């Protein structure tokens, strides 16, 4: 059914309002990072800086521990994404292709884990890690991020696997391949869109996560990640909002870069993964 003209107008206006509400905070952050300090401290807000400056970015780059925290965030995020993809791909294959006792219960538990708020796990995770003597280690944070991203990854890849014709695997089995070999040689290459989509979700989740990083890494400053460092940036630089916005802009760049590389497959990948399940 073709929508009426007034319906298209209302939807268009709603889309424009949503776009402006989403983009304006990012625009204000970037422009503030580029404004000279007098423009930032002016009583009259300026939508565009009178002159552009990179001094605030230089201040952020020179901040104590910036590169250390950047490295920590990168290591933990990439490690969590890779481990979650490998484990989730094997688990999704077992759920989608194999028939075993407790399979439906397993899927139900994964659904429940996906629906549970992450904040509800904060105190139990802290108690477990404290009793195990695992606080203040990047490896601990990596394990937590794998746990957080794993349910979504398993469910999404399961949808992709169920969309791949099982006849391809049966043909590989006839040729002498085992389940694992058929998965590695036939199924895994066809999972590329799903792997890219879920890896983007995992990267954004782990890169932006603050609560667990701030709770589990409390003693050793050199083990902290960028979100935790960014939260204390104002204390370090006082009222230097330009440097704070510059640091926030630098923090946002890796996610934009990853999305720019994967954008051609993200939308189609997420849609295809949601067809079955």
Tab-separated table of C-alpha atoms in Angstrom:
chain	number	residue	atom	x	y	z
A	1	UNK	CA	0.000	0.000	0.000
A	2	UNK	CA	1.396	3.402	-1.019
A	3	UNK	CA	1.517	5.819	1.938
A	4	UNK	CA	-0.505	9.025	1.672
A	5	UNK	CA	1.330	12.334	1.081
A	6	UNK	CA	0.673	13.606	4.609
A	7	UNK	CA	1.950	10.313	6.027
A	8	UNK	CA	5.189	10.646	4.064
A	9	UNK	CA	5.535	14.223	5.297
A	10	UNK	CA	5.053	13.249	8.947
A	11	UNK	CA	7.522	10.372	8.621
A	12	UNK	CA	10.036	12.635	6.894
A	13	UNK	CA	9.799	15.283	9.609
A	14	UNK	CA	10.147	12.625	12.303
A	15	UNK	CA	13.226	11.238	10.539
A	16	UNK	CA	14.820	14.687	10.305
A	17	UNK	CA	14.129	15.419	13.997
A	18	UNK	CA	15.592	12.055	15.003
A	19	UNK	CA	18.664	12.684	12.865
A	20	UNK	CA	19.242	16.126	14.368
A	21	UNK	CA	18.809	14.862	17.926
A	22	UNK	CA	21.313	12.077	17.275
A	23	UNK	CA	23.920	14.077	15.386
A	24	UNK	CA	23.885	17.388	17.275
A	25	UNK	CA	25.689	16.137	20.445
A	26	UNK	CA	28.442	14.665	18.270
A	27	UNK	CA	28.612	17.872	16.221
A	28	UNK	CA	28.868	19.972	19.373
A	29	UNK	CA	31.615	17.755	20.776
A	30	UNK	CA	33.729	17.965	17.611
A	31	UNK	CA	33.252	21.697	17.108
A	32	UNK	CA	34.066	22.372	20.766
A	33	UNK	CA	37.286	20.442	20.338
A	34	UNK	CA	38.149	22.709	17.394
A	35	UNK	CA	37.180	25.996	19.062
A	36	UNK	CA	39.756	28.260	20.719
A	37	UNK	CA	39.358	28.600	24.466
A	38	UNK	CA	37.755	32.101	24.357
A	39	UNK	CA	34.964	30.759	22.115
A	40	UNK	CA	34.307	27.873	24.514
A	41	UNK	CA	34.159	30.168	27.551
A	42	UNK	CA	32.014	32.747	25.782
A	43	UNK	CA	28.640	33.506	27.382
A	44	UNK	CA	27.015	33.266	23.930
A	45	UNK	CA	27.200	29.720	22.491
A	46	UNK	CA	28.626	29.609	18.972
A	47	UNK	CA	27.454	26.910	16.589
A	48	UNK	CA	30.657	27.238	14.581
A	49	UNK	CA	34.102	28.328	15.849
A	50	UNK	CA	35.380	31.721	14.760
A	51	UNK	CA	38.750	30.092	14.066
A	52	UNK	CA	39.835	26.465	14.056
A	53	UNK	CA	42.568	25.200	16.339
A	54	UNK	CA	44.190	21.835	17.029
A	55	UNK	CA	45.688	22.894	20.356
A	56	UNK	CA	43.146	20.888	22.335
A	57	UNK	CA	44.024	17.726	20.418
A	58	UNK	CA	47.705	18.350	21.124
A	59	UNK	CA	46.852	18.664	24.818
A	60	UNK	CA	44.927	15.382	24.749
A	61	UNK	CA	47.746	13.580	22.942
A	62	UNK	CA	50.242	14.830	25.502
A	63	UNK	CA	48.097	13.863	28.494
A	64	UNK	CA	49.698	11.507	30.981
A	65	UNK	CA	48.887	7.877	30.165
A	66	UNK	CA	46.898	8.558	26.987
A	67	UNK	CA	48.783	6.071	24.817
A	68	UNK	CA	48.892	3.465	27.585
A	69	UNK	CA	45.133	3.568	28.051
A	70	UNK	CA	44.627	3.571	24.280
A	71	UNK	CA	46.721	0.401	24.010
A	72	UNK	CA	44.828	-1.235	26.877
A	73	UNK	CA	41.436	-0.526	25.298
A	74	UNK	CA	42.592	-1.783	21.918
A	75	UNK	CA	44.041	-5.015	23.288
A	76	UNK	CA	41.025	-5.828	25.439
A	77	UNK	CA	38.489	-4.948	22.734
A	78	UNK	CA	40.133	-6.842	19.870
A	79	UNK	CA	40.889	-9.829	22.095
A	80	UNK	CA	37.312	-10.027	23.378
A	81	UNK	CA	35.858	-9.765	19.868
A	82	UNK	CA	38.095	-12.490	18.426
A	83	UNK	CA	37.523	-14.920	21.290
A	84	UNK	CA	33.762	-14.320	21.278
A	85	UNK	CA	33.584	-14.916	17.513
A	86	UNK	CA	35.441	-18.224	17.690
A	87	UNK	CA	33.471	-19.571	20.668
A	88	UNK	CA	30.126	-18.290	19.360
A	89	UNK	CA	30.700	-19.721	15.867
A	90	UNK	CA	31.294	-23.203	17.283
A	91	UNK	CA	28.359	-22.925	19.716
A	92	UNK	CA	26.034	-21.628	16.989
A	93	UNK	CA	27.065	-24.509	14.719
A	94	UNK	CA	26.270	-27.016	17.454
A	95	UNK	CA	22.845	-25.441	18.046
A	96	UNK	CA	21.902	-24.989	14.392
A	97	UNK	CA	23.211	-28.232	12.911
A	98	UNK	CA	23.521	-30.861	15.623
A	99	UNK	CA	20.747	-32.561	17.563
A	100	UNK	CA	21.573	-33.217	21.198
A	101	UNK	CA	19.768	-33.437	24.519
A	102	UNK	CA	19.276	-30.064	26.129
A	103	UNK	CA	19.689	-28.043	22.931
A	104	UNK	CA	16.439	-26.091	23.406
A	105	UNK	CA	17.253	-25.445	27.053
A	106	UNK	CA	20.663	-24.150	26.010
A	107	UNK	CA	19.111	-21.706	23.538
A	108	UNK	CA	16.648	-20.547	26.210
A	109	UNK	CA	19.495	-19.889	28.645
A	110	UNK	CA	21.370	-17.908	25.998
A	111	UNK	CA	18.243	-15.832	25.348
A	112	UNK	CA	17.884	-15.180	29.072
A	113	UNK	CA	21.536	-14.154	29.314
A	114	UNK	CA	21.053	-11.749	26.406
A	115	UNK	CA	18.009	-10.146	28.044
A	116	UNK	CA	19.664	-9.732	31.448
A	117	UNK	CA	20.981	-6.182	32.078
A	118	UNK	CA	24.749	-6.054	32.278
A	119	UNK	CA	24.603	-3.840	35.347
A	120	UNK	CA	22.969	-6.694	37.273
A	121	UNK	CA	26.158	-8.714	36.781
A	122	UNK	CA	28.474	-6.014	38.095
A	123	UNK	CA	28.423	-6.908	41.798
A	124	UNK	CA	28.494	-10.719	41.278
A	125	UNK	CA	31.398	-10.327	38.843
A	126	UNK	CA	33.272	-8.151	41.296
A	127	UNK	CA	32.778	-10.610	44.156
A	128	UNK	CA	33.872	-13.576	42.042
A	129	UNK	CA	36.948	-11.807	40.689
A	130	UNK	CA	37.864	-10.476	44.132
A	131	UNK	CA	37.676	-13.923	45.725
A	132	UNK	CA	39.717	-15.354	42.846
A	133	UNK	CA	42.357	-12.631	43.184
A	134	UNK	CA	41.762	-11.542	39.599
A	135	UNK	CA	41.110	-7.842	40.110
A	136	UNK	CA	43.256	-5.209	38.386
A	137	UNK	CA	44.172	-7.407	35.413
A	138	UNK	CA	43.355	-6.675	31.780
A	139	UNK	CA	42.822	-10.400	31.209
A	140	UNK	CA	39.949	-10.289	33.718
A	141	UNK	CA	38.294	-7.456	31.836
A	142	UNK	CA	38.778	-9.353	28.572
A	143	UNK	CA	36.934	-12.384	30.012
A	144	UNK	CA	34.085	-10.160	31.208
A	145	UNK	CA	33.708	-8.574	27.770
A	146	UNK	CA	33.617	-12.010	26.150
A	147	UNK	CA	30.827	-13.012	28.529
A	148	UNK	CA	28.900	-9.821	27.728
A	149	UNK	CA	29.098	-10.134	23.936
A	150	UNK	CA	28.804	-13.921	23.647
A	151	UNK	CA	24.975	-14.352	23.884
A	152	UNK	CA	24.230	-11.864	21.094
A	153	UNK	CA	26.968	-13.355	18.923
A	154	UNK	CA	25.684	-16.920	19.386
A	155	UNK	CA	22.089	-15.991	18.572
A	156	UNK	CA	23.028	-13.941	15.515
A	157	UNK	CA	25.371	-16.540	14.044
A	158	UNK	CA	22.760	-19.215	14.688
A	159	UNK	CA	20.399	-17.320	12.374
A	160	UNK	CA	23.073	-17.154	9.693
A	161	UNK	CA	23.853	-20.845	9.970
A	162	UNK	CA	20.209	-21.838	9.654
A	163	UNK	CA	20.046	-19.750	6.455
A	164	UNK	CA	22.937	-21.704	4.888
A	165	UNK	CA	21.680	-24.794	2.997
A	166	UNK	CA	22.501	-27.935	4.934
A	167	UNK	CA	23.018	-29.751	1.601
A	168	UNK	CA	26.403	-28.044	1.291
A	169	UNK	CA	27.595	-29.684	4.490
A	170	UNK	CA	26.063	-33.015	3.558
A	171	UNK	CA	27.979	-32.957	0.296
A	172	UNK	CA	31.176	-32.259	2.217
A	173	UNK	CA	30.388	-35.135	4.607
A	174	UNK	CA	29.895	-37.456	1.644
A	175	UNK	CA	33.367	-36.465	0.439
A	176	UNK	CA	34.799	-37.572	3.782
A	177	UNK	CA	34.806	-34.357	5.827
A	178	UNK	CA	34.005	-34.410	9.530
A	179	UNK	CA	31.573	-31.965	11.116
A	180	UNK	CA	34.456	-29.698	12.101
A	181	UNK	CA	36.135	-29.889	8.693
A	182	UNK	CA	32.860	-29.172	6.887
A	183	UNK	CA	32.312	-26.193	9.144
A	184	UNK	CA	35.826	-24.861	8.566
A	185	UNK	CA	35.906	-25.328	4.791
A	186	UNK	CA	32.273	-24.823	3.751
A	187	UNK	CA	30.268	-22.996	6.394
A	188	UNK	CA	32.827	-20.625	7.876
A	189	UNK	CA	33.519	-18.717	4.606
A	190	UNK	CA	29.757	-18.224	4.130
A	191	UNK	CA	29.490	-16.707	7.615
A	192	UNK	CA	31.491	-13.619	6.648
A	193	UNK	CA	28.509	-11.176	6.772
A	194	UNK	CA	27.423	-12.487	10.160
A	195	UNK	CA	30.948	-12.427	11.547
A	196	UNK	CA	31.422	-8.839	10.431
A	197	UNK	CA	28.076	-7.709	11.875
A	198	UNK	CA	28.618	-9.348	15.246
A	199	UNK	CA	32.232	-8.210	15.413
A	200	UNK	CA	31.086	-4.613	14.985
A	201	UNK	CA	28.575	-5.005	17.811
A	202	UNK	CA	31.215	-6.596	20.033
A	203	UNK	CA	33.771	-3.912	19.221
A	204	UNK	CA	31.384	-1.061	20.058
A	205	UNK	CA	30.245	-2.767	23.265
A	206	UNK	CA	33.732	-3.496	24.580
A	207	UNK	CA	35.251	-0.202	23.435
A	208	UNK	CA	32.591	1.956	25.114
A	209	UNK	CA	32.110	-0.105	28.285
A	210	UNK	CA	32.791	1.849	31.462
A	211	UNK	CA	31.157	0.261	34.522
A	212	UNK	CA	33.092	-3.029	34.594
A	213	UNK	CA	36.380	-1.344	33.697
A	214	UNK	CA	35.909	1.202	36.467
A	215	UNK	CA	34.980	-1.476	39.026
A	216	UNK	CA	37.403	-4.302	38.240
A	217	UNK	CA	40.466	-2.111	37.611
A	218	UNK	CA	40.696	0.043	40.727
A	219	UNK	CA	44.283	-0.056	41.972
A	220	UNK	CA	46.748	-0.058	39.089
A	221	UNK	CA	46.323	3.083	37.001
A	222	UNK	CA	48.318	1.661	34.084
A	223	UNK	CA	45.741	-1.143	33.656
A	224	UNK	CA	42.789	1.144	33.010
A	225	UNK	CA	41.049	1.685	29.700
A	226	UNK	CA	40.150	4.825	27.762
A	227	UNK	CA	36.580	5.256	29.112
A	228	UNK	CA	37.883	5.241	32.693
A	229	UNK	CA	40.684	7.649	31.805
A	230	UNK	CA	38.217	9.902	30.025
A	231	UNK	CA	36.003	10.098	33.112
A	232	UNK	CA	38.894	11.585	35.111
A	233	UNK	CA	40.039	13.863	32.304
A	234	UNK	CA	38.199	16.836	33.765
A	235	UNK	CA	39.948	16.413	37.099
A	236	UNK	CA	43.309	16.459	35.384
A	237	UNK	CA	42.667	19.515	33.226
A	238	UNK	CA	40.250	21.459	35.398
A	239	UNK	CA	37.883	23.478	33.231
A	240	UNK	CA	39.691	22.743	29.968
A	241	UNK	CA	36.568	21.629	28.117
A	242	UNK	CA	38.344	21.902	24.784
A	243	UNK	CA	40.831	19.199	25.745
A	244	UNK	CA	38.030	17.066	27.188
A	245	UNK	CA	36.037	17.256	23.946
A	246	UNK	CA	39.182	16.588	21.921
A	247	UNK	CA	39.853	13.458	23.963
A	248	UNK	CA	36.228	12.366	23.466
A	249	UNK	CA	36.555	12.882	19.714
A	250	UNK	CA	39.730	10.793	19.617
A	251	UNK	CA	37.932	8.118	21.630
A	252	UNK	CA	35.134	8.017	19.043
A	253	UNK	CA	37.399	7.697	15.975
A	254	UNK	CA	38.184	3.931	16.162
A	255	UNK	CA	34.482	3.033	16.203
A	256	UNK	CA	33.833	5.283	13.207
A	257	UNK	CA	36.776	3.732	11.374
A	258	UNK	CA	35.585	0.178	12.031
A	259	UNK	CA	32.055	1.052	10.949
A	260	UNK	CA	33.320	2.764	7.782
A	261	UNK	CA	35.231	-0.391	6.843
A	262	UNK	CA	32.333	-2.762	7.585
A	263	UNK	CA	29.327	-0.615	6.651
A	264	UNK	CA	28.671	-2.373	3.314
A	265	UNK	CA	28.020	-5.651	5.119
A	266	UNK	CA	26.595	-4.529	8.444
A	267	UNK	CA	22.981	-3.796	7.431
A	268	UNK	CA	22.580	-6.836	5.209
A	269	UNK	CA	24.359	-9.001	7.734
A	270	UNK	CA	22.129	-8.089	10.647
A	271	UNK	CA	18.992	-8.518	8.502
A	272	UNK	CA	20.070	-11.913	7.213
A	273	UNK	CA	20.942	-13.082	10.692
A	274	UNK	CA	17.461	-12.201	11.914
A	275	UNK	CA	15.570	-14.171	9.255
A	276	UNK	CA	15.569	-17.395	11.206
A	277	UNK	CA	15.961	-18.184	14.844
